[in-house]
mmCIF file of C-alpha atoms and ligand atoms in Angstrom:
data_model
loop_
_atom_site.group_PDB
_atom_site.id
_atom_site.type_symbol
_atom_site.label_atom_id
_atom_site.label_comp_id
_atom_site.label_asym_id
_atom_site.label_seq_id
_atom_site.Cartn_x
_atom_site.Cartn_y
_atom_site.Cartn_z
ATOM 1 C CA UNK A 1 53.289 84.125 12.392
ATOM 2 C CA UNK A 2 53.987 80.678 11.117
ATOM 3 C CA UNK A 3 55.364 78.004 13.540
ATOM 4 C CA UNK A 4 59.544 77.968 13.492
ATOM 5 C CA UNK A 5 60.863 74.703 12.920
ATOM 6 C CA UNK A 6 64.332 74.394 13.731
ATOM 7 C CA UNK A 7 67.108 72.694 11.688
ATOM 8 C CA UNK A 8 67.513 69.798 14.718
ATOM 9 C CA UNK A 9 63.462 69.852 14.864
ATOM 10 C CA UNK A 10 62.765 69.288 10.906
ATOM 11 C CA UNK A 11 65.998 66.941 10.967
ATOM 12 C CA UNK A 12 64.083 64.420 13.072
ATOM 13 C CA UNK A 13 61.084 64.654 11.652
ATOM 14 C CA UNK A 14 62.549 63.991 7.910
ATOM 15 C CA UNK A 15 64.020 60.275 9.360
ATOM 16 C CA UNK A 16 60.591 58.723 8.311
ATOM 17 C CA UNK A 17 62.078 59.278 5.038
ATOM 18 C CA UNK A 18 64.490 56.767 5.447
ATOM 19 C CA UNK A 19 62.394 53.743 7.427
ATOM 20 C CA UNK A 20 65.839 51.819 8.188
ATOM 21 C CA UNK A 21 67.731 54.625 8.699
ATOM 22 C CA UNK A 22 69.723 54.138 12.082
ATOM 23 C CA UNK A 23 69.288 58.023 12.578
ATOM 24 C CA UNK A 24 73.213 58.428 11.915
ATOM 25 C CA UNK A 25 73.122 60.761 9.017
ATOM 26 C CA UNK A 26 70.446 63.029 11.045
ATOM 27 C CA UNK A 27 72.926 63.344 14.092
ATOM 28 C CA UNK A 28 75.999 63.860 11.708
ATOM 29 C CA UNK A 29 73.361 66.314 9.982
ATOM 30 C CA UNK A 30 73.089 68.107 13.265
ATOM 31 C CA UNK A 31 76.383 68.324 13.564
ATOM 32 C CA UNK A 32 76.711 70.274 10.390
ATOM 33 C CA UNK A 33 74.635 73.075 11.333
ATOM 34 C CA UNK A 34 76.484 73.054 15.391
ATOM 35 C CA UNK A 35 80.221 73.293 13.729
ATOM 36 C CA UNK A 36 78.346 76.016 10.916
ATOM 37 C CA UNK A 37 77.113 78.284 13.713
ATOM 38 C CA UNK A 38 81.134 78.263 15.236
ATOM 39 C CA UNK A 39 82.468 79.216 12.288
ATOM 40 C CA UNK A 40 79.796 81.826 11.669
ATOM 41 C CA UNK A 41 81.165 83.087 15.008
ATOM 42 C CA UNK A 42 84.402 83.104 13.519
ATOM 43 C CA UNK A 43 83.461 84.656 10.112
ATOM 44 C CA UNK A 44 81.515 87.441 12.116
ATOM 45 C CA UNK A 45 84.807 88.510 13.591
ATOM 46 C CA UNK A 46 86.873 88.446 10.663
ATOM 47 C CA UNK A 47 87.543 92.210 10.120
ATOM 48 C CA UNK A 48 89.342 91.833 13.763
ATOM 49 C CA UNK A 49 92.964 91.842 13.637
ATOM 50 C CA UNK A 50 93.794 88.464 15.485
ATOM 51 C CA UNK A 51 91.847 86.605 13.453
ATOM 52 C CA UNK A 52 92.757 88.228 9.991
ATOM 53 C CA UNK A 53 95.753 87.804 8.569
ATOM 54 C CA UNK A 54 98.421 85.298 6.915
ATOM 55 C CA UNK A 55 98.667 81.872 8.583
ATOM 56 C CA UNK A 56 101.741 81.179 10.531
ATOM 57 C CA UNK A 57 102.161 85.111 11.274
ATOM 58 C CA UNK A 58 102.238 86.202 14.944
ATOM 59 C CA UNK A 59 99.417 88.528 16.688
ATOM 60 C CA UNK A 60 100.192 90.755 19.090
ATOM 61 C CA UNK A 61 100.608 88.556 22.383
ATOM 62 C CA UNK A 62 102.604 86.461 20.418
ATOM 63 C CA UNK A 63 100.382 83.793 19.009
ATOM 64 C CA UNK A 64 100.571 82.361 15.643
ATOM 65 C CA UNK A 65 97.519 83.578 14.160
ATOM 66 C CA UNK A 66 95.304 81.193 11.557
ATOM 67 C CA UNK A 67 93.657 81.856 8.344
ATOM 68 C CA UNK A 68 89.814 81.406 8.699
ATOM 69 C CA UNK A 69 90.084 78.925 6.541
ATOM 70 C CA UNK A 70 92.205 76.873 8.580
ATOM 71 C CA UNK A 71 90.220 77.560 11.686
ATOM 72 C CA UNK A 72 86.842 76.304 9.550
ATOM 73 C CA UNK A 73 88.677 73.317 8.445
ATOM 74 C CA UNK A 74 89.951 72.696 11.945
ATOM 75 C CA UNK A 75 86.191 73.098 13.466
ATOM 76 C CA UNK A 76 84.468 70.946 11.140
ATOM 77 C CA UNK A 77 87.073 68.160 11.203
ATOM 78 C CA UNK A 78 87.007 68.195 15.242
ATOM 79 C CA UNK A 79 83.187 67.898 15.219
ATOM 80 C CA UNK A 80 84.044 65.042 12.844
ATOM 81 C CA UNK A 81 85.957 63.146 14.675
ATOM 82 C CA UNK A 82 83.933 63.666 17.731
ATOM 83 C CA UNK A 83 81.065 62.852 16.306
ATOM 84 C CA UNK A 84 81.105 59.068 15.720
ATOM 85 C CA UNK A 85 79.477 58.695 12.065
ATOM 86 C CA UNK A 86 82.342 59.462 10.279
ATOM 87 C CA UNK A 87 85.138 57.637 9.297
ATOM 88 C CA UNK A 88 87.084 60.123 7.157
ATOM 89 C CA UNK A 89 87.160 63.461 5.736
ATOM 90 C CA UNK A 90 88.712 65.085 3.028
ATOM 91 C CA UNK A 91 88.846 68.634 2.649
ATOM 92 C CA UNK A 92 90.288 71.393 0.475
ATOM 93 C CA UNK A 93 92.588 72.034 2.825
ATOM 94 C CA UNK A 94 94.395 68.401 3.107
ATOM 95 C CA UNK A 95 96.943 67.292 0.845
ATOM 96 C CA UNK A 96 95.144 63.899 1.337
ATOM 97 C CA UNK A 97 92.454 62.333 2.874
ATOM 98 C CA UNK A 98 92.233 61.549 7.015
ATOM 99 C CA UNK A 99 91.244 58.684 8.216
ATOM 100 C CA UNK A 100 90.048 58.845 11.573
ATOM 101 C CA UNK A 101 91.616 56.244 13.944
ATOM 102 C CA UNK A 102 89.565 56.356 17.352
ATOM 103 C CA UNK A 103 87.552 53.328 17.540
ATOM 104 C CA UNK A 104 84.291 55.483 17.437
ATOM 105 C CA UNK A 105 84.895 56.599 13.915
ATOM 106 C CA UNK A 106 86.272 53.371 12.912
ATOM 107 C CA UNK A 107 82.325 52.335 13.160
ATOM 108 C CA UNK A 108 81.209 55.372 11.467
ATOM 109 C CA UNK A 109 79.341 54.924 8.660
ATOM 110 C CA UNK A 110 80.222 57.994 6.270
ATOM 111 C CA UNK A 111 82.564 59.998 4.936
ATOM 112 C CA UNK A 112 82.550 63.513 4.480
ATOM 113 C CA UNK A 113 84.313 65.468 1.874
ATOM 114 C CA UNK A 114 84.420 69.658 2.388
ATOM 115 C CA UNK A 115 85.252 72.887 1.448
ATOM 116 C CA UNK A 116 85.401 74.171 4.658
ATOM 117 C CA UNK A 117 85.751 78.028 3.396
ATOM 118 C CA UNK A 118 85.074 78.983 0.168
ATOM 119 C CA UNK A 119 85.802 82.184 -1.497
ATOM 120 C CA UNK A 120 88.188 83.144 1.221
ATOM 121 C CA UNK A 121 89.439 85.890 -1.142
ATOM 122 C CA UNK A 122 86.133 87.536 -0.254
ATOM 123 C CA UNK A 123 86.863 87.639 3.591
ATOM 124 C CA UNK A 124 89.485 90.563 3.639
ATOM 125 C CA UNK A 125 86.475 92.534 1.928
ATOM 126 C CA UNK A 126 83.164 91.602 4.080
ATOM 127 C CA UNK A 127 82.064 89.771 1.079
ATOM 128 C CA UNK A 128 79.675 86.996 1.292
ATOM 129 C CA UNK A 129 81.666 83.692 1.972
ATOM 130 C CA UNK A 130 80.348 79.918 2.209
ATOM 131 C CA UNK A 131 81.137 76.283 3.016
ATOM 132 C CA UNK A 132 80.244 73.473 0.976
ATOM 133 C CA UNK A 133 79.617 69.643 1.756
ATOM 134 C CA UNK A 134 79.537 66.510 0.679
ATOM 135 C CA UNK A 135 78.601 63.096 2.414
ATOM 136 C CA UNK A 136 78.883 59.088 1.061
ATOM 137 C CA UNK A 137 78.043 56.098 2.649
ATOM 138 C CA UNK A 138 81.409 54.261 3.424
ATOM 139 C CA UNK A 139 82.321 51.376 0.934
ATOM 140 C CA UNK A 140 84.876 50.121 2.970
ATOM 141 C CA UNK A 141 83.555 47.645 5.901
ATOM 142 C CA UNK A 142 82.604 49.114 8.964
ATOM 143 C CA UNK A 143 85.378 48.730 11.462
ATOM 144 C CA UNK A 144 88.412 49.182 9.146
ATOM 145 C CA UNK A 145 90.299 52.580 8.522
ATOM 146 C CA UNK A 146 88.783 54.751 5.526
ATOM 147 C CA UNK A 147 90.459 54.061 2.443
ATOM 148 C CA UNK A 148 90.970 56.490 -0.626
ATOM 149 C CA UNK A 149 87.901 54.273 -2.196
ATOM 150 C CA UNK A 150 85.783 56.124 0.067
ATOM 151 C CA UNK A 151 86.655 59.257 -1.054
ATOM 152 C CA UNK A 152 86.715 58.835 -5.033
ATOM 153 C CA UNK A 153 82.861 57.781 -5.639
ATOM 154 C CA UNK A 154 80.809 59.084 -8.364
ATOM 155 C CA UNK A 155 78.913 62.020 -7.211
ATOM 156 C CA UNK A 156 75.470 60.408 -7.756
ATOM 157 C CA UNK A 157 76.665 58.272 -4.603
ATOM 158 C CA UNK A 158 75.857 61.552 -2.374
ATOM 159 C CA UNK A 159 73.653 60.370 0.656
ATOM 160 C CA UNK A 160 73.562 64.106 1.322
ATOM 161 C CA UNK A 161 75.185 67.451 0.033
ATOM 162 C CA UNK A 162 74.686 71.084 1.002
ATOM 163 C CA UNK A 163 76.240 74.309 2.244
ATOM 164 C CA UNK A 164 76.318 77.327 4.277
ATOM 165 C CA UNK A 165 76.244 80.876 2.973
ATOM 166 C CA UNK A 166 77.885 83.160 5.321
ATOM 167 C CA UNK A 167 76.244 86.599 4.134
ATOM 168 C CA UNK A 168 73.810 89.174 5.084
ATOM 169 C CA UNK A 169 72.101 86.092 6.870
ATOM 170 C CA UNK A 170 73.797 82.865 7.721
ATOM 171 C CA UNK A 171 72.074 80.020 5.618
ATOM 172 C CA UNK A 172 72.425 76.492 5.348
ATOM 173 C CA UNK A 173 70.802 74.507 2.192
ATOM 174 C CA UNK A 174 70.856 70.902 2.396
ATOM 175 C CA UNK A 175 69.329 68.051 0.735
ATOM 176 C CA UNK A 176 69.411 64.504 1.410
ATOM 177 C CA UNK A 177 68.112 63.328 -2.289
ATOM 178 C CA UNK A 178 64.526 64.211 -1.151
ATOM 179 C CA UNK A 179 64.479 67.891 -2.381
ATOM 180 C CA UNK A 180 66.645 70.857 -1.243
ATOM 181 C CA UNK A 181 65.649 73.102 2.210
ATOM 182 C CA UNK A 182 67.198 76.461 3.476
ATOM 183 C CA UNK A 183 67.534 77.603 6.776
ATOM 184 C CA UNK A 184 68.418 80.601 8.241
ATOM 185 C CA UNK A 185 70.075 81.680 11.617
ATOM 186 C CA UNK A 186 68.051 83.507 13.614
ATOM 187 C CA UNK A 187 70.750 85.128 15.667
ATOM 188 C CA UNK A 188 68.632 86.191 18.242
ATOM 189 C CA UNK A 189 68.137 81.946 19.626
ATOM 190 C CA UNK A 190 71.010 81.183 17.847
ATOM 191 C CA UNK A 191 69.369 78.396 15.688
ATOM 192 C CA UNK A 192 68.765 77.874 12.250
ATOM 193 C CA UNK A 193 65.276 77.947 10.766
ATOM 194 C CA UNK A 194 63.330 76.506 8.085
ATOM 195 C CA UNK A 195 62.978 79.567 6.076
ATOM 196 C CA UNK A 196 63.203 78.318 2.368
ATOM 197 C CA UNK A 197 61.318 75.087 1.896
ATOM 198 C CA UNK A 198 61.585 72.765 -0.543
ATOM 199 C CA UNK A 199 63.647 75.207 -2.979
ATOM 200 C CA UNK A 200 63.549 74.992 -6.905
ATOM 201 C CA UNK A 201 65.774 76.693 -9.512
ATOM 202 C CA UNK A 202 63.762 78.661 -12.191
ATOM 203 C CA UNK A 203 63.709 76.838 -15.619
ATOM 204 C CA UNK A 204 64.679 80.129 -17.099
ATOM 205 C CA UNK A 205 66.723 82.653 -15.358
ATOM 206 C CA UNK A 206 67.839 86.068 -16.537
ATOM 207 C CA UNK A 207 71.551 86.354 -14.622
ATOM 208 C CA UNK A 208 75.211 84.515 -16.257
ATOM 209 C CA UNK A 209 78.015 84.283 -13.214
ATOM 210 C CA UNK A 210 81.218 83.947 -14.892
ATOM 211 C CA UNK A 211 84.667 85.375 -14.494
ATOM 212 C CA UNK A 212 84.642 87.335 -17.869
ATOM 213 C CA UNK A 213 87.982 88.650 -17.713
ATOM 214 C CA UNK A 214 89.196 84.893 -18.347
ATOM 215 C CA UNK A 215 87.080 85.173 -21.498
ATOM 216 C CA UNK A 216 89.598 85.493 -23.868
ATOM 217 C CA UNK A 217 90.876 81.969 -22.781
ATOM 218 C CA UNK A 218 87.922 80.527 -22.971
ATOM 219 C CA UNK A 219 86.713 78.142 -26.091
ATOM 220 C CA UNK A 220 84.847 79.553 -28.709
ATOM 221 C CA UNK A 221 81.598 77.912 -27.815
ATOM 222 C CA UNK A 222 81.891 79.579 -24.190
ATOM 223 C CA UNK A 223 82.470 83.200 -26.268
ATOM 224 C CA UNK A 224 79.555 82.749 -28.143
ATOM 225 C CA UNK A 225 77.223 81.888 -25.526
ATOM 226 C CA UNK A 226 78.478 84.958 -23.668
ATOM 227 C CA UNK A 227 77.633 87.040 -26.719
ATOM 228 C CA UNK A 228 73.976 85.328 -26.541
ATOM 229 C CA UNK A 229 73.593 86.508 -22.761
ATOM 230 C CA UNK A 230 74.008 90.132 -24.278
ATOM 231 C CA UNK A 231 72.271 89.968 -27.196
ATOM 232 C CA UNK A 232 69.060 92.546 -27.140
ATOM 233 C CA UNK A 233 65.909 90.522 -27.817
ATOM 234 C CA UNK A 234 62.934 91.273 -25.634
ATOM 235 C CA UNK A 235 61.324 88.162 -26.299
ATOM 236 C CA UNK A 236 63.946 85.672 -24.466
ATOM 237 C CA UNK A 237 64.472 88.629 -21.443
ATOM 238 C CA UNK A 238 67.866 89.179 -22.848
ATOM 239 C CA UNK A 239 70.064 90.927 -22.333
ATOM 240 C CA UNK A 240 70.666 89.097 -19.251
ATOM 241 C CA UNK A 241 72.401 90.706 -15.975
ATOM 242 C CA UNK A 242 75.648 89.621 -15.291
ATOM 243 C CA UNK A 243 76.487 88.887 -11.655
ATOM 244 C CA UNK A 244 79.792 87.225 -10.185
ATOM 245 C CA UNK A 245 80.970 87.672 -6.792
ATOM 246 C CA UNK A 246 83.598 85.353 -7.121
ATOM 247 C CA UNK A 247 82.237 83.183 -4.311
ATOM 248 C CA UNK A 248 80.659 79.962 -6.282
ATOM 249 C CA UNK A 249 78.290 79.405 -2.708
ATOM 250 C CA UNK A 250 77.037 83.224 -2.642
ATOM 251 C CA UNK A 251 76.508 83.232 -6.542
ATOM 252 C CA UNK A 252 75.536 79.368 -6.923
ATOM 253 C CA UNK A 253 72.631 80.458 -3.876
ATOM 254 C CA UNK A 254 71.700 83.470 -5.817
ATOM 255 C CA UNK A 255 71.043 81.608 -9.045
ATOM 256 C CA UNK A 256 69.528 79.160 -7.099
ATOM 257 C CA UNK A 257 66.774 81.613 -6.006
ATOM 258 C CA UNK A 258 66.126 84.005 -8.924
ATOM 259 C CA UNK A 259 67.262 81.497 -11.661
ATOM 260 C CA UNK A 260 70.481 81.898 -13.527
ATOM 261 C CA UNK A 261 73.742 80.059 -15.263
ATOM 262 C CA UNK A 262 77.328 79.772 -13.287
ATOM 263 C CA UNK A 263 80.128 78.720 -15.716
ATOM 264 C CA UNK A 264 83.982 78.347 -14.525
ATOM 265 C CA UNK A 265 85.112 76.964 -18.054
ATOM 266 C CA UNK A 266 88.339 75.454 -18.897
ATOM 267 C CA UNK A 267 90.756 78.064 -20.103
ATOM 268 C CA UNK A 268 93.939 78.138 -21.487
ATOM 269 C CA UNK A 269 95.478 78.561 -18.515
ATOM 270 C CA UNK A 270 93.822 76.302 -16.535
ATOM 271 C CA UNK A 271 92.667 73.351 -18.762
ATOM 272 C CA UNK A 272 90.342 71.563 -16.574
ATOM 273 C CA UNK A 273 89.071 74.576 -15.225
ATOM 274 C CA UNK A 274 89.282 76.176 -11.585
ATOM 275 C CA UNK A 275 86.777 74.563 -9.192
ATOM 276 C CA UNK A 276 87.572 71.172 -7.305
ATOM 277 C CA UNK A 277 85.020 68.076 -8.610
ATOM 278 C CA UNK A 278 84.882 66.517 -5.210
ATOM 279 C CA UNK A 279 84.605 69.565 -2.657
ATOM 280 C CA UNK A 280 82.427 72.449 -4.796
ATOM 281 C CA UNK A 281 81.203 70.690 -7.928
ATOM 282 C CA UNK A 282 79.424 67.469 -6.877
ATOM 283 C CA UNK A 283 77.872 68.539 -4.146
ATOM 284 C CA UNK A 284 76.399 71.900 -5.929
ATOM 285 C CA UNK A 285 75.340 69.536 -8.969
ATOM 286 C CA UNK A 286 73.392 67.588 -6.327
ATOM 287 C CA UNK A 287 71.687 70.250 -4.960
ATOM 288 C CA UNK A 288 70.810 71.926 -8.365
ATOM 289 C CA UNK A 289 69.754 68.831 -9.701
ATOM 290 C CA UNK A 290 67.358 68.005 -6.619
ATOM 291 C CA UNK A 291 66.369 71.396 -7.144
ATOM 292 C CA UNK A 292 65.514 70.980 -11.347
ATOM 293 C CA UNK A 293 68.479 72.103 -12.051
ATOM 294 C CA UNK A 294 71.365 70.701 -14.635
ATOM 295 C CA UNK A 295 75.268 70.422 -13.399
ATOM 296 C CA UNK A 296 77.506 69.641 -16.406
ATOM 297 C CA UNK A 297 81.417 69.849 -17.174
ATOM 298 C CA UNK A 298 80.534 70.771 -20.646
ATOM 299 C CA UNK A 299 80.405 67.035 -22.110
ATOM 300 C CA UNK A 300 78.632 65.323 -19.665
ATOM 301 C CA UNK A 301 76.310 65.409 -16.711
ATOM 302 C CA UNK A 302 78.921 66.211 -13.179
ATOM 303 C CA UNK A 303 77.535 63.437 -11.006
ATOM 304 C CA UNK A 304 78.560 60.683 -13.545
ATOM 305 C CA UNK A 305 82.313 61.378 -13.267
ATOM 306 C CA UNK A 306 84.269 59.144 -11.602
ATOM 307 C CA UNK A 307 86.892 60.940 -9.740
ATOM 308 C CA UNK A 308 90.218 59.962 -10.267
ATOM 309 C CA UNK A 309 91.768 61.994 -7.312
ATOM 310 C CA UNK A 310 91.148 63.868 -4.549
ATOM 311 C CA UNK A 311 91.543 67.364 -5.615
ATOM 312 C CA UNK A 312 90.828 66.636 -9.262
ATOM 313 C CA UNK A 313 89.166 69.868 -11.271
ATOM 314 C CA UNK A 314 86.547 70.280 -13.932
ATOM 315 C CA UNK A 315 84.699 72.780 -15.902
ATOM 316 C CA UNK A 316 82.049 73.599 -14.478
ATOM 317 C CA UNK A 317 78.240 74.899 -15.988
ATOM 318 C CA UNK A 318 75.374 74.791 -13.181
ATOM 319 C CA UNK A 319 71.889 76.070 -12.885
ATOM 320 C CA UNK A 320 68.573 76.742 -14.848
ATOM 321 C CA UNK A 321 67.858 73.952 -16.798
ATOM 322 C CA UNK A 322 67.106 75.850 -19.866
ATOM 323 C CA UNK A 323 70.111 78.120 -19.700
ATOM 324 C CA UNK A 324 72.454 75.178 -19.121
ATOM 325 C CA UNK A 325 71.063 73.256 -21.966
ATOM 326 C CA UNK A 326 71.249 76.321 -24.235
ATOM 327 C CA UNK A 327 74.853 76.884 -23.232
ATOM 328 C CA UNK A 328 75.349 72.932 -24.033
ATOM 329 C CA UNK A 329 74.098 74.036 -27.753
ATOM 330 C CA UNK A 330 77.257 76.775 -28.573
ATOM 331 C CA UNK A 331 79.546 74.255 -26.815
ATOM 332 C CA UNK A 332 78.372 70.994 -29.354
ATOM 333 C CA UNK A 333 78.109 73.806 -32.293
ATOM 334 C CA UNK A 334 81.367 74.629 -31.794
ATOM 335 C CA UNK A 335 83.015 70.706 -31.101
ATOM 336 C CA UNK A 336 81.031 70.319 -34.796
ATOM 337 C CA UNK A 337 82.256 73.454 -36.217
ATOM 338 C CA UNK A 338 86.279 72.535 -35.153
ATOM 339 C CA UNK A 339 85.434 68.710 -36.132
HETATM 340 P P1 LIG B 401 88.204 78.851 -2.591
HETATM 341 O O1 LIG B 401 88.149 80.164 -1.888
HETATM 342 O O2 LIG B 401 87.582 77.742 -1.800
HETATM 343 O O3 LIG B 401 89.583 78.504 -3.066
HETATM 344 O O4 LIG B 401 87.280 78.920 -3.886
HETATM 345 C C1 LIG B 401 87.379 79.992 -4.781
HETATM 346 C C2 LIG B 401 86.640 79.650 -6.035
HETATM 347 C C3 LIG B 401 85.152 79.897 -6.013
HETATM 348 O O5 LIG B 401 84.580 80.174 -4.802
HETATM 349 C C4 LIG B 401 84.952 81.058 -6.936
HETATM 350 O O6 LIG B 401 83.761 80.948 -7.636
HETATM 351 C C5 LIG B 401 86.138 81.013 -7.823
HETATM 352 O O7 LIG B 401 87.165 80.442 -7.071
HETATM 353 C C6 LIG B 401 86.533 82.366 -8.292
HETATM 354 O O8 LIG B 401 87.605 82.246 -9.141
HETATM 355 P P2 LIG B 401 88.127 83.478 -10.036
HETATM 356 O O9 LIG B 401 88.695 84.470 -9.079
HETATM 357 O O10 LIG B 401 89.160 82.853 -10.924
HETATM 358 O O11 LIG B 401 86.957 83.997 -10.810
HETATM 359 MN MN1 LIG B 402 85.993 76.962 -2.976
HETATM 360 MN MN1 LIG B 403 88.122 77.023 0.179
#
């Protein structure tokens, strides 16, 4: 049996990574994988009544019962704020951004941006369901309230990024720009362990995630790379499998594994696409690309966007390097062909 090393343990032992580091980002870190481990509580529960159900509806003794998704937003924003390294969060759930106005977090040095449940359609099912993070050193001066600055930095910015996949095991991936590690809960201590070290993405995978039955919306170039997937040459492994869950965590961590290409394209319907730059995009683009992967909208490379607003969306094409840069190919053949 190899020796465990726990989340906390391999947390403080990756600080000699950063020699100046105040040990701030390890404790808010930490915190991470304490607030993951209630909500995995939570998720664990979900097919029972009081928790299911529509927010602001009443359970039986007359309580208003909560979406999970509140409940995970309200748990990670309380460790937050309780914390003492963070200054403000914003979060898929928010309108806008909160800026936290105890003294403590006034000092705090980072902000966290979150999707504190995602693919919450998949709950009522028992389907595999994540969260997703994403962390910035403050640009506003230590001290002050957070500012919407804060929040709208280019996704290269990310002093850390990762999420938790809450499926057949709990895991949470994280990187802090020094490769990408998994850990999984070992229910039995109730800590997470270092159970997929220093993960990479296949160059080539043989698995396309996308929501086909949007297909017909989609841009030519997005059509004909589908119709490449299924094409029947040996050679190149094709046809490929297609798998979509409909959770980007559960089917960004499979493809992160086994190799593979997620695409949520722009579509008629929904121009810039579905998924939200600042809460699923930059921080999966961050892993992937710490992991040899490529994250692009389709034009150019994810973490180079500046965001213009909080919830702002954008297509979205993440994983193997050589299946993203082939799907790049149809897209640019087809920009030249409608030129
Ligand atoms: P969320 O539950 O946080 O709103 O995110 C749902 C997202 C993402 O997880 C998933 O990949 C995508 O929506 C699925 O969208 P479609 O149902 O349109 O395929
Ligand atoms: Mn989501
Ligand atoms: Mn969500």
């Amino acid at each position: 049996m190899r020796k465990i090393i726990t989340l906390s343990e391999y947390i403080i032992d990756r600080q000699a990574d950063f020699p100046y580091a105040s040990g701030d980002l390890s404790r808010l870190l930490s915190d991470i994988g304490i607030a993951a481990k209630i909500v995995n509580k939570q998720v664990n529960k979900a097919g029972l009544g009081d928790i299911l159900g529509a927010h602001g509806t009443e359970n039986i003794q007359g309580e208003t019962q909560q979406k999970l998704d509140v409940i995970a937003d309200e748990v990670f924003i309380n460790s937050f704020k309780n914390g003492g390294q963070v200054c403000g969060i914003a979060s898929e759930e928010n309108d806008g951004y909160l800026a936290f106005e105890k003294d403590l977090c006034k000092k705090g040095k980072y902000v966290v941006l979150f999707d504190p449940l995602d693919g919450s359609s998949n709950i009522d099912v028992n389907v595999s369901i994540g969260t997703i993070f994403s962390i910035y050193r403050r640009t506003s001066s230590i001290g002050d309230l957070a500012n919407v600055n804060d929040f709208l930095q280019v996704g290269y910015e990310q002093a850390a990024a990762g999420y938790v996949v809450y499926g057949s095991s709990t895991m949470l991936v994280y990187s802090t720009g020094h490769g990408v590690n998994g850990f999984t809960l070992e229910p039995s201590i109730g800590e997470f362990c270092l159970s997929h070290p220093n993960m990479q993405i296949p160059e080539d995978g043989k698995i396309y995630s996308i929501n086909e039955g949007n297909l017909a919306m989609c841009e030519e170039g997005v059509k004909s790379y589908i119709d490449y997937c299924k094409e029947v040459d040996k050679q190149s492994n094709r046809p490929y499998s297609a798998r979509y869950i409909g959770s980007l965590v559960a089917d960004f961590h499979r493809n992160l594994i086994k190799g593979g290409i997620y695409i949520y394209p722009a579509t008629s319907s929904a121009p810039n696409g579905k998924l939200r730059l600042l809460y699923e995009c930059n921080p999966l683009a961050f892993l992937a690309e710490q992991a040899g992967g490529v994250a692009t909208d389709g034009k150019q490379r994810i973490l180079d966007i500046k965001p213009t607003e909080l919830h702002q969306r954008v297509p979205y094409y993440v994983g193997s390097k050589n299946m993203v840069e082939k799907a790049m190919e149809y897209l640019a053949e087809q920009e030249a062909v409608t030129k």
